[in-house]
Every structure is written in C-alpha cells, then in structure tokens.
Coordinates of C-alpha atoms and ligand atoms in Angstrom, one line a residue:
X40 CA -46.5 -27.3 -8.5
X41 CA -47.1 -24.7 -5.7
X42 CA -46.2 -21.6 -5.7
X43 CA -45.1 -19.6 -2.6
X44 CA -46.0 -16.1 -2.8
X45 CA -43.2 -13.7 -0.7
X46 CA -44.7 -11.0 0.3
X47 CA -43.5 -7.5 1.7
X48 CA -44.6 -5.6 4.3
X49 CA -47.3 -3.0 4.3
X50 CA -46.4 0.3 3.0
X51 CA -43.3 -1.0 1.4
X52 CA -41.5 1.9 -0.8
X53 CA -40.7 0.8 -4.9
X54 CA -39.4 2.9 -6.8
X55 CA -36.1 3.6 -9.0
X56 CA -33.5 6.7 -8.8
X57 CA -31.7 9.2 -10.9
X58 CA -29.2 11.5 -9.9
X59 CA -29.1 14.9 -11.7
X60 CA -25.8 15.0 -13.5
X61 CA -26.5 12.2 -15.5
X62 CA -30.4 12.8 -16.6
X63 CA -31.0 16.3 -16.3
X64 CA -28.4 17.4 -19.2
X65 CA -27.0 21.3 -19.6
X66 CA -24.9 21.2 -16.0
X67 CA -21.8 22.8 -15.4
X68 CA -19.8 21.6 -12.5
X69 CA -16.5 19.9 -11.8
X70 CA -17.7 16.5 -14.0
X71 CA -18.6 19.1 -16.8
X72 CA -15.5 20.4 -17.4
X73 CA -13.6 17.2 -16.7
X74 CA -15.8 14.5 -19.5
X75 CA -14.5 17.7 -21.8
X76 CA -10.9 17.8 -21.0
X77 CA -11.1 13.9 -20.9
X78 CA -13.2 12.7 -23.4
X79 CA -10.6 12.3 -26.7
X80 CA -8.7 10.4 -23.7
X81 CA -11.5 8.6 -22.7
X82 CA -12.3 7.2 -26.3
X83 CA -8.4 6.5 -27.0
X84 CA -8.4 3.8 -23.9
X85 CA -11.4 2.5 -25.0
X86 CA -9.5 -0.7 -26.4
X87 CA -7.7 -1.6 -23.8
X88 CA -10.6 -1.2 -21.0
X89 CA -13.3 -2.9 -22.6
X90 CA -13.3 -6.8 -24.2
X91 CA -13.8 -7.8 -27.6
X92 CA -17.7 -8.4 -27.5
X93 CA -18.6 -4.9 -25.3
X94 CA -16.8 -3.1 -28.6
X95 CA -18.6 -4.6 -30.9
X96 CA -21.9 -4.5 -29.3
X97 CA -21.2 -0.9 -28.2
X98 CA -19.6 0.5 -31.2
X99 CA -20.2 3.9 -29.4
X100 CA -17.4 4.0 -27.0
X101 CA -15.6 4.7 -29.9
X102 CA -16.8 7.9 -30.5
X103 CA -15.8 10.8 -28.4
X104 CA -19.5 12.0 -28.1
X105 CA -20.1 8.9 -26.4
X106 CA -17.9 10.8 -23.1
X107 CA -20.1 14.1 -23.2
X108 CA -23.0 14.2 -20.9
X109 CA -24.6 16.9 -23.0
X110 CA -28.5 17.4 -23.1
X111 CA -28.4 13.6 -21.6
X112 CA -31.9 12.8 -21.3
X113 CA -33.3 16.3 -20.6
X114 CA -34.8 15.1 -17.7
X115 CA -34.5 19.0 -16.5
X116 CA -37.2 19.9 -18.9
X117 CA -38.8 16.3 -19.5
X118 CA -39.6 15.4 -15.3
X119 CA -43.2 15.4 -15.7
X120 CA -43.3 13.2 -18.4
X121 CA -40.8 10.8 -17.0
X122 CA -42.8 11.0 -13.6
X123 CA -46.1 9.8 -15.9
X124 CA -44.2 6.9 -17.0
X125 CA -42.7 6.1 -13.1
X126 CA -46.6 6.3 -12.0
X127 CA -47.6 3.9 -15.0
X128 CA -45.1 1.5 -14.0
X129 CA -46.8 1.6 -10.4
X130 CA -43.9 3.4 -8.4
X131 CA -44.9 4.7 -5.1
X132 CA -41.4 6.5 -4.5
X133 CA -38.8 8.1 -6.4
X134 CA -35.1 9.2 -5.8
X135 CA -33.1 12.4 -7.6
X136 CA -30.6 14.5 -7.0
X137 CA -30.6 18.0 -6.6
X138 CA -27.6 19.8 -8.6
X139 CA -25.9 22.0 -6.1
X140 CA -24.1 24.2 -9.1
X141 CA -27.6 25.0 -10.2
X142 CA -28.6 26.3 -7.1
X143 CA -25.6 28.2 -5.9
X144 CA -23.5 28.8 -9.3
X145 CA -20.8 31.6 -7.5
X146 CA -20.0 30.9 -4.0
X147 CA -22.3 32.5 -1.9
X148 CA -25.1 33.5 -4.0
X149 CA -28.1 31.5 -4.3
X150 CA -30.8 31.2 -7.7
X151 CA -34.4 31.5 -6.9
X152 CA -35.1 29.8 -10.1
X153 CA -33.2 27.0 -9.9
X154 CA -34.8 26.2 -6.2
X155 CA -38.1 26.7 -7.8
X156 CA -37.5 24.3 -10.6
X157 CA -36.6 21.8 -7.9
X158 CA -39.9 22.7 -6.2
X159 CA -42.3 21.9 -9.4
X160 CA -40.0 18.7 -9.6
X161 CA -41.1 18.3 -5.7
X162 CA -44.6 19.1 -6.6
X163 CA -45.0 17.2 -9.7
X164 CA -44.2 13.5 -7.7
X165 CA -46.2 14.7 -4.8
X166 CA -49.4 15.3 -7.2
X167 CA -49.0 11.7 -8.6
X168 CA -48.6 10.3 -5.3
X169 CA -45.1 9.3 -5.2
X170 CA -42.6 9.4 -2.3
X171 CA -39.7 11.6 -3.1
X172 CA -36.5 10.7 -1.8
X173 CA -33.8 13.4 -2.5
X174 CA -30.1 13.5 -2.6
X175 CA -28.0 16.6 -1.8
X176 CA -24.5 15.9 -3.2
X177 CA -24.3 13.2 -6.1
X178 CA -20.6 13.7 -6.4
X179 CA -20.7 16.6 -8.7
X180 CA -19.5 20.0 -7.0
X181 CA -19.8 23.7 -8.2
X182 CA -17.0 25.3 -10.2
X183 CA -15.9 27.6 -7.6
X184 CA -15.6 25.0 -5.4
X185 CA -12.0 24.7 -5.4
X186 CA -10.7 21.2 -5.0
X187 CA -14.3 20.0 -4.4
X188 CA -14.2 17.2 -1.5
X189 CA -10.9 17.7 -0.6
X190 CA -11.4 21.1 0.1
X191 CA -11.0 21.3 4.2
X192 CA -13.9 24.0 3.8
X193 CA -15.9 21.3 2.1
X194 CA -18.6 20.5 5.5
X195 CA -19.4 24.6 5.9
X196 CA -19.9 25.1 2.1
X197 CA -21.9 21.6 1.7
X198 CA -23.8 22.6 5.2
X199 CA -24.6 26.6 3.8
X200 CA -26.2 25.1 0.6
X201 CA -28.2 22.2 2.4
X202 CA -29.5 25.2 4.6
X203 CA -30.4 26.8 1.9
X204 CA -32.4 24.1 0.3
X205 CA -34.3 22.8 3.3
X206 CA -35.3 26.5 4.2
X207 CA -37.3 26.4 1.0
X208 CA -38.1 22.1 -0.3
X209 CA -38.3 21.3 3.4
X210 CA -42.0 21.4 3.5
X211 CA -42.2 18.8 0.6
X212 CA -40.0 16.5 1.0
X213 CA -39.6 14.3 4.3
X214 CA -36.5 11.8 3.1
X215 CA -32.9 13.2 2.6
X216 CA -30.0 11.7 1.8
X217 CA -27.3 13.7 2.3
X218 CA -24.3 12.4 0.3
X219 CA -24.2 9.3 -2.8
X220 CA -21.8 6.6 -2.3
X221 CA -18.9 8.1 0.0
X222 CA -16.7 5.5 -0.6
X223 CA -17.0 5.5 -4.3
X224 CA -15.9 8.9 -4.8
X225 CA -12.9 8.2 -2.1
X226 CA -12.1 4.9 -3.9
X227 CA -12.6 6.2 -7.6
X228 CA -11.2 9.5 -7.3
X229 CA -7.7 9.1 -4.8
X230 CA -6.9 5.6 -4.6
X231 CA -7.9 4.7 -8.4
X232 CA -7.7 8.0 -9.9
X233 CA -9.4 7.3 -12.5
X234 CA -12.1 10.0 -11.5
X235 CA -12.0 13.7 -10.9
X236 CA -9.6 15.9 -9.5
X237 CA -7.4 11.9 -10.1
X238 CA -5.4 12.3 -7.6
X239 CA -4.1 9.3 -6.7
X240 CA -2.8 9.5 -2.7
X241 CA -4.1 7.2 0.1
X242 CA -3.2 10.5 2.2
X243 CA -6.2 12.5 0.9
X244 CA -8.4 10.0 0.5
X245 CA -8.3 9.6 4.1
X246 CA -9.1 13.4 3.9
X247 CA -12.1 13.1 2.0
X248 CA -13.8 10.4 4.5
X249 CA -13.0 13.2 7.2
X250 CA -14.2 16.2 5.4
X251 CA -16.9 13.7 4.1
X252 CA -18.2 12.7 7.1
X253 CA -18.2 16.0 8.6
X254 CA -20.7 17.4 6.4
X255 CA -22.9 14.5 7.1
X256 CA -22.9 14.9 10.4
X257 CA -23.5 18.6 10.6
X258 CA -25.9 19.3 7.5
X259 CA -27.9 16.0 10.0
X260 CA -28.2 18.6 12.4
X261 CA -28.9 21.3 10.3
X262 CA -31.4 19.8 8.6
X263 CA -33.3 18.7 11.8
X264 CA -33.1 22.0 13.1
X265 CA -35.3 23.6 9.8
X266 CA -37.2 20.9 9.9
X267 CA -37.4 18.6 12.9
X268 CA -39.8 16.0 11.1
X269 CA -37.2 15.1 8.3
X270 CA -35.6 11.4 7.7
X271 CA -31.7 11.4 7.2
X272 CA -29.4 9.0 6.3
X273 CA -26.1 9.2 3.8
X274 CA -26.0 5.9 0.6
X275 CA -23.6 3.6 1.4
X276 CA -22.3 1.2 -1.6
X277 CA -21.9 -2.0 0.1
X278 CA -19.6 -4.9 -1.5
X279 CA -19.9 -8.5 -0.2
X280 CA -16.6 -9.3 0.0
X281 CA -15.6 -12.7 0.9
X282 CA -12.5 -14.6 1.1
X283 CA -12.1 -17.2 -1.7
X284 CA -10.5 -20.3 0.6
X285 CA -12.3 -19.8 4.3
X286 CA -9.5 -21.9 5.8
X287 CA -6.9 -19.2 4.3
X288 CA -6.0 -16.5 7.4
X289 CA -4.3 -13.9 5.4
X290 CA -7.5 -14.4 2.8
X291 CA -9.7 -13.5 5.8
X292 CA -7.4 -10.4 7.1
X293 CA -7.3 -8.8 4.0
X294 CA -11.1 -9.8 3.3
X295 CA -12.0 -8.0 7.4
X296 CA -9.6 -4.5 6.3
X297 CA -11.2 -4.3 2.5
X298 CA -14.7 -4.6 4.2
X299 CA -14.1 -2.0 7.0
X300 CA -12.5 0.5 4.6
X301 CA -15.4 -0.2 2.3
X302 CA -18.2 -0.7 4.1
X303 CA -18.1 -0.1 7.6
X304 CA -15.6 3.0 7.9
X305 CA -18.2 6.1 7.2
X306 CA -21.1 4.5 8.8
X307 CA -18.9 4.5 11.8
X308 CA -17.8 8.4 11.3
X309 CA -21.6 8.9 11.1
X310 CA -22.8 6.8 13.7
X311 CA -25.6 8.1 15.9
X312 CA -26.0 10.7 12.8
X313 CA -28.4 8.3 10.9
X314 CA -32.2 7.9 11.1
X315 CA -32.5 5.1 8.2
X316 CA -29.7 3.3 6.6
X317 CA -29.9 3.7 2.7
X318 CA -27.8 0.9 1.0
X319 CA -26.6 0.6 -2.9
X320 CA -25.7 -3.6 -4.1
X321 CA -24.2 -3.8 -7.2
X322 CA -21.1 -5.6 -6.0
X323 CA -19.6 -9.0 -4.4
X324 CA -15.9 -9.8 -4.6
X325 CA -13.7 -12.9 -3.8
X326 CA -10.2 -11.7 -2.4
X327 CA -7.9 -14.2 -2.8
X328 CA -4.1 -14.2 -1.8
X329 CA -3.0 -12.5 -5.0
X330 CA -5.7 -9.4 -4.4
X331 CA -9.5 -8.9 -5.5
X332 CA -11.0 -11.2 -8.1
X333 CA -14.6 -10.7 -9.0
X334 CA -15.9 -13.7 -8.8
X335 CA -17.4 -14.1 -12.8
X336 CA -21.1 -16.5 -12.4
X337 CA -22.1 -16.8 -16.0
X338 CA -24.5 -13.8 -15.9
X339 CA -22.6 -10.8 -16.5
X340 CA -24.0 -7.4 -16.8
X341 CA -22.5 -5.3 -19.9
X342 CA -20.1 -3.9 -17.7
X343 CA -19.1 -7.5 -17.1
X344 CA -20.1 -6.9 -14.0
X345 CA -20.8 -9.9 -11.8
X346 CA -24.2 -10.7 -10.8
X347 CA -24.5 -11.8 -7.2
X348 CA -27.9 -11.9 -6.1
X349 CA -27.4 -13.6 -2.7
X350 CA -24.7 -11.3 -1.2
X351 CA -27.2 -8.7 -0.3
X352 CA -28.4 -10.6 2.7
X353 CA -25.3 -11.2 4.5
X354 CA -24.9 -7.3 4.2
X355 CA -28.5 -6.8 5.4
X356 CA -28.4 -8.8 8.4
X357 CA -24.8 -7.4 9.4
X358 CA -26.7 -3.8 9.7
X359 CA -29.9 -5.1 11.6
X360 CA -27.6 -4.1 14.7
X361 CA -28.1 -0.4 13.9
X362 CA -31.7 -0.6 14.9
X363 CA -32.8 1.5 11.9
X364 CA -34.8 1.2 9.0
X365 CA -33.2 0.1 5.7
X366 CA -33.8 1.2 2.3
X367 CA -31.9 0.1 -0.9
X368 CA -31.5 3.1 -2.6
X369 CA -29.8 0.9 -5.5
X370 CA -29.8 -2.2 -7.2
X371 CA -29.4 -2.4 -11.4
X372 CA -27.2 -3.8 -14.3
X373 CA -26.6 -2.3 -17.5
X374 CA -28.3 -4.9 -19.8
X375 CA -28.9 -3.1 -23.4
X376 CA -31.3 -5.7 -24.5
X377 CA -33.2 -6.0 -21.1
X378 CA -32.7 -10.1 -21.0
X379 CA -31.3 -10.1 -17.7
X380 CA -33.0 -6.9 -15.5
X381 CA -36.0 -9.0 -14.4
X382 CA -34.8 -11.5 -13.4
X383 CA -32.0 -9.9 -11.9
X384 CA -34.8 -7.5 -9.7
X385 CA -36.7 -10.7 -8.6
X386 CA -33.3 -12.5 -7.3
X387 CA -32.4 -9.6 -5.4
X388 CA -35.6 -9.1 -3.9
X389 CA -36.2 -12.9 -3.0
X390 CA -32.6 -12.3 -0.6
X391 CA -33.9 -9.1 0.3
X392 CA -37.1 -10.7 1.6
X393 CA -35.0 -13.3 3.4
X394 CA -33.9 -10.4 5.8
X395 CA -36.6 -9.3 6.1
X396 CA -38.2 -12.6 6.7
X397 CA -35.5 -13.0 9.7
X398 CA -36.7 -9.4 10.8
X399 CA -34.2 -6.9 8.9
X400 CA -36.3 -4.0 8.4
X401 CA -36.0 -3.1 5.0
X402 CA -38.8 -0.8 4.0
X403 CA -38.1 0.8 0.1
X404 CA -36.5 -0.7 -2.9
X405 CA -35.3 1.3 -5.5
X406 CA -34.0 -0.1 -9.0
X407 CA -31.3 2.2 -10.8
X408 CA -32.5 3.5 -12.9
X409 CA -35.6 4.9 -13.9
X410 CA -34.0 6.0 -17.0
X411 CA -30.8 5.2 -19.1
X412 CA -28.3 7.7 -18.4
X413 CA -24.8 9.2 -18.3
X414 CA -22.4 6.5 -17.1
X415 CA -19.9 9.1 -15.2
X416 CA -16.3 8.1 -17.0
X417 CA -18.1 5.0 -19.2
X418 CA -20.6 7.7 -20.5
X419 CA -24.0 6.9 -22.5
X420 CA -23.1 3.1 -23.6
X421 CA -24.0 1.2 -20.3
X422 CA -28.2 1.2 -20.3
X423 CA -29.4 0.8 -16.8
X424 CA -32.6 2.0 -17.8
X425 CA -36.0 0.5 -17.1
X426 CA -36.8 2.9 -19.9
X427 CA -34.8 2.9 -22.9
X428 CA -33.4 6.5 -24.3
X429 CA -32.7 6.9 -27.8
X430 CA -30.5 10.2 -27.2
X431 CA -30.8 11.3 -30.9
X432 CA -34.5 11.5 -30.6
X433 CA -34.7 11.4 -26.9
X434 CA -37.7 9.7 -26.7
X435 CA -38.5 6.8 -24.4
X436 CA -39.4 3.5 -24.5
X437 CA -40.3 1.3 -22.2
X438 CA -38.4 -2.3 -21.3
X439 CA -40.5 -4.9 -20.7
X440 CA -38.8 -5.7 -17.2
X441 CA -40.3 -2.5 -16.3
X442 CA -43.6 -3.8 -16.4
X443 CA -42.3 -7.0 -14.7
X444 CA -41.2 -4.9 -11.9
X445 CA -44.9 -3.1 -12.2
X446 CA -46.3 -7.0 -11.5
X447 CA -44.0 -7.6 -8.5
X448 CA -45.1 -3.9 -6.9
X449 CA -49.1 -4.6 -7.4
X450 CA -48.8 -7.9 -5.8
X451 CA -46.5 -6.3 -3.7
X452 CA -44.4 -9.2 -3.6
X453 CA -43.0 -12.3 -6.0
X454 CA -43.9 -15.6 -6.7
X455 CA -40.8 -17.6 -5.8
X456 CA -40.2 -20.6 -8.3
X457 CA -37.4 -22.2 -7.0
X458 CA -39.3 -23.7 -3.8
X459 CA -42.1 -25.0 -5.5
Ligands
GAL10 C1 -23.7 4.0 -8.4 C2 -23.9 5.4 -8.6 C3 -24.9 5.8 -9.7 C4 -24.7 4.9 -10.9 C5 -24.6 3.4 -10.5 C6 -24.3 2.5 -11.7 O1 -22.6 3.7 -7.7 O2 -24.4 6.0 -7.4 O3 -24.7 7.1 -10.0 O4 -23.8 5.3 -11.7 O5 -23.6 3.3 -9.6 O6 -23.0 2.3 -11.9

C-alpha cells in the first residue's frame, strides 16, 4: 500500500487563533454587559435550542455561569505560557485579537499600559519565533461606543484607534487583519438578532456592511501610511452553499443571492483594499426550495454542526481570481472528547492542498482554536480547543489531535490514505 505524501509549500504558515474577548477574561465592552443582562435568558432557552444528547453531555448550559465570560481562560495574564505550549506543538504563526476597550476605555483617551501589555504579547511570539497575525476588531466595541457598528461614526472611531495602535505595535507586527467575520456580526446581530444590540432590521444591516466596509477601507490606508511594509486583509466567513436539486432554477437563484450576500458582498466593498485574502470554513449549506437545510453527513460537531470537508475548495478556487495570497484564518469543530479534530484538520487540509495543487495560493493555516474558550451567546460548553481548559482550575491540557496537528506541520504536509 503506497502512501502519497501531500506536501505544502515552503514557508507555509500553521498556526491556530484566539480572539481576545473570549480567552483573555476581565473585559468590559458591549458583549460584557450584554452575556450579564442575558445570561438567566440565555440558560432559560437552553431546552428548546439544544437536542436531547448536547444537554446531557453538556449539563452546563444549564447553569447560568455557563453564559459569563468571566476570568475565561486568563489568557491576559497566562500568554506566555500558552505561547510555550503553541511552540511545543510546532506552530510557526499565531492569531489574536487586540481588545479595543482596553486600549481606549473613554472615547478619546488612550492607556499606555494596555498598548504595552499588547507589546510583551507582540514580543513574547516574536522571541519564540512565531508569526503573529493580529486582528483589530473581533466584534466587541467599547462602552462609550454608542450603538457600536451601527454607529454612522463607526469608520473614524475604528480608524483613530487603529492609528493609535500601529503608531506604537507597528514595528512588530507585519500582518493585520482589520475586522473578524463581517458578515457574521451583520447576519447574527440584524437579521437573526440573536446577538448584540438584536436588532433585527434588514435596513441596518445593510448599514453595518456600509459603515463596515468603510472602516476597512480607510484604516487600509491608514495603516499603510504608518507603516508602508504592513500586510492587510479583513476575515471573511465563507459558506459553500449549494443548491440541493442542480436542475431546480429557483434552487440556484436563491443559492447565487445567499452566496453574494454572504460571501462575495464585502469583498466587493473592499475590493482593491486587500493585500491577502484571510478566509474562515466552518460552514456548507444545501438550500432547497423550502429555505437553508444544513446538509447533516454523519459527523457532527457538538454544535451539530455539519462537517464538510470538501466545500473549502470550491471556495478557494472561486478567489484565485483576486490574484492574492490566501490564508485560512479558521477552520475548527467543538469536539469535547477530541475524537473527531484530527481527522477533521487532515480532511480540510487534503481539499486545501487540492487548490493549491491547481495553483490557489494559500500560504497559512490556522486551526480555531489554540485554546477552549468563550463561545459568544453558547458560552464555555462548545470546546474548540486543541488544548483543553478546565476553567475551575484553569489549567491546560493538551488534546492529542494537537500533537497530530504537530506531525502534519513537521512533515509539513500529510500522508493521504485514501489514494493509496
Ligand atoms: C468564528 C468566530 C470565532 C469563533 C468561531 C467558532 O465565526 O470568528 O470567534 O467563535 O467562529 O464558532
């Protein structure tokens, strides 16, 4: 039986990400105060959201703690140890967030510390010789931030505080990413409303993409200006969406409008604004006449999440017409007992390989996440983690996909099975 080795190119980035809110623990922003005015809510619905086996293998949800993000993994004080544990594993490249109500709490006025902190954070990656790759908005805004994205303001206060930061990390750090997941806020937030400010209005959700988009495209400018030699690019969540009967035209309308709204829309606003293309897969979707049906293979995540390997690639090779590099910026499952995250990572990275194989020029992959964390509105139960928090103790244990993962980056590639 031979085994065919796929291998990636030089210089390839692997890493996994975090964003602040939901490992550093002790921030108060917009999220803050919502989990607390939500969180008795939050724990009543808890029946009616989740099936029979996710209650009873994640009693937890049951318990209003469960909503509060808390100390989470105190990441804020505990990066250098969780940095040792990325380098054991054989990262090369990291992703965060930086917590923008840390670093201007009252409109305005800026904390030296704060920026400091995120420089030792900076520091501490660059003296283990990882890559860092930082966010500047992972959907949390500060307090006096009234009306947060929706706020027509939202691009000058966004570009004032990106300013600020790349005046003083902008020497250690070459890879921004200006703004998580546009689309999920839009989606989550004003056509859901199931998120904060839950205002549910197709109106100002098409807002949001504008004031959105805006402060991508000037904070790129801005950020080249400081410094000319930075990377920038926005994380676009990108659903394969198909239709379920490929004969059936109104199937494939509604399938070409659900994929322009969700995937193509902001990369459109931001066109020409871009100098990589960072890309998040967690999701594939059948639409069929009577609306979107995930379609269920037997390998569910604990979110019950599909898991759809093979619909990255159509999504990579739609993008090789930008001409830019790629990076996935995320790719995970919640999987408490860790049976399905390796061989979830290898899957993914044998379609990922396939574009690049067919010259789609993906250069970084980055597993969410490093650590188990603070599901936004499903809080602590879902465990993305390639290390395991026990957030009683808080200390951490490593999965053994992790080292699995470690494997696949020393070889810097995978054995592919299936052909032999
Ligand atoms: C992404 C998001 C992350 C994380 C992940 C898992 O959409 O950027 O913060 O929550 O989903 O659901």
């Amino acid at each position: 039986m031979s085994q065919i080795k796929l291998k990636f190119p030089e210089n390839f980035l692997w890493g996994a990400a975090t964003s602040a809110y939901q490992v550093e623990g002790g921030n108060k922003n917009n999220w803050s105060e919502w989990e607390k005015a939500n969180a008795k809510r939050l724990t009543s619905e808890t029946k009616k959201k989740w099936q029979k086996w996710q209650q009873e293998k994640f009693p937890e949800m049951f318990e209003e703690k469960n909503y509060i993000s808390g100390r989470a993994c105190d990441h804020y004080n505990r990066y250098e140890e969780d940095f040792d544990i990325a380098k054991q594993l054989g990262h090369n490249a990291h992703r965060f967030s930086i917590e923008w109500s840390r670093i201007e709490p009252e409109e305005g006025k800026f904390d030296e510390k704060e920026i400091e902190h995120y420089r030792k954070v900076l520091k501490a990656l660059r003296a283990r010789k990882i890559e860092p790759f930082v966010t500047l908005w992972h959907w949390t805004n500060p307090l006096w931030l009234k009306n947060g994205e929706l706020n027509k303001k939202f691009p000058k206060y966004f570009s004032r505080y990106v300013k600020f930061v790349i005046e003083k990390l902008g020497d250690l750090n070459n890879f921004w990413i200006t703004l998580n997941e546009p689309t999920s806020v839009i989606f989550s937030s004003y056509i859901q409303g199931a998120w904060p400010p839950q205002k549910r209005n197709p109106f100002k959700a098409l807002c949001v993409y504008k004031n959105l988009a805006a402060a991508h495209n000037l904070t790129y400018s801005e950020i080249h200006r400081i410094a000319p030699q930075a990377k920038v690019g926005f994380s676009n969540i990108m659903i394969y969406i198909e239709p379920t009967h490929k004969w059936h035209l109104l199937e494939k309308l509604i399938v070409k409008i659900s994929d322009y709204f969700s995937n193509r829309k902001f990369l459109k606003m931001t066109n020409g604004n871009n100098d990589f293309l960072a890309i998040q897969y967690y999701f594939h979707k059948k639409i069929s006449f009577f609306g979107m049906n995930a379609e269920k293979n037997k390998n569910v995540s604990d979110l019950d999440w599909d898991i759809s390997p093979e619909g990255i690639y159509p999504l990579l090779k739609s993008l090789k017409k930008y001409n830019l590099p790629i990076y996935i910026t995320e790719n995970g499952l919640a999987d408490k007992e860790d049976k399905l995250r390796s061989a979830f990572i290898k899957e993914h990275l044998k379609w990922i390989h396939r574009a690049i194989a067919e010259k789609v020029d993906v250069r970084g992959y980055f597993y969410w996440s490093l650590l188990d964390n603070f599901e936004w509105d499903k809080g602590f139960w879902p465990r993305f983690g390639l290390v395991e928090i026990n957030y009683e103790t808080l200390e951490r244990k490593i999965r053994p996909s992790a080292w699995e993962y470690k494997k696949i980056i020393e070889a810097n590639g995978i054995i592919d099975e299936s052909k032999s």
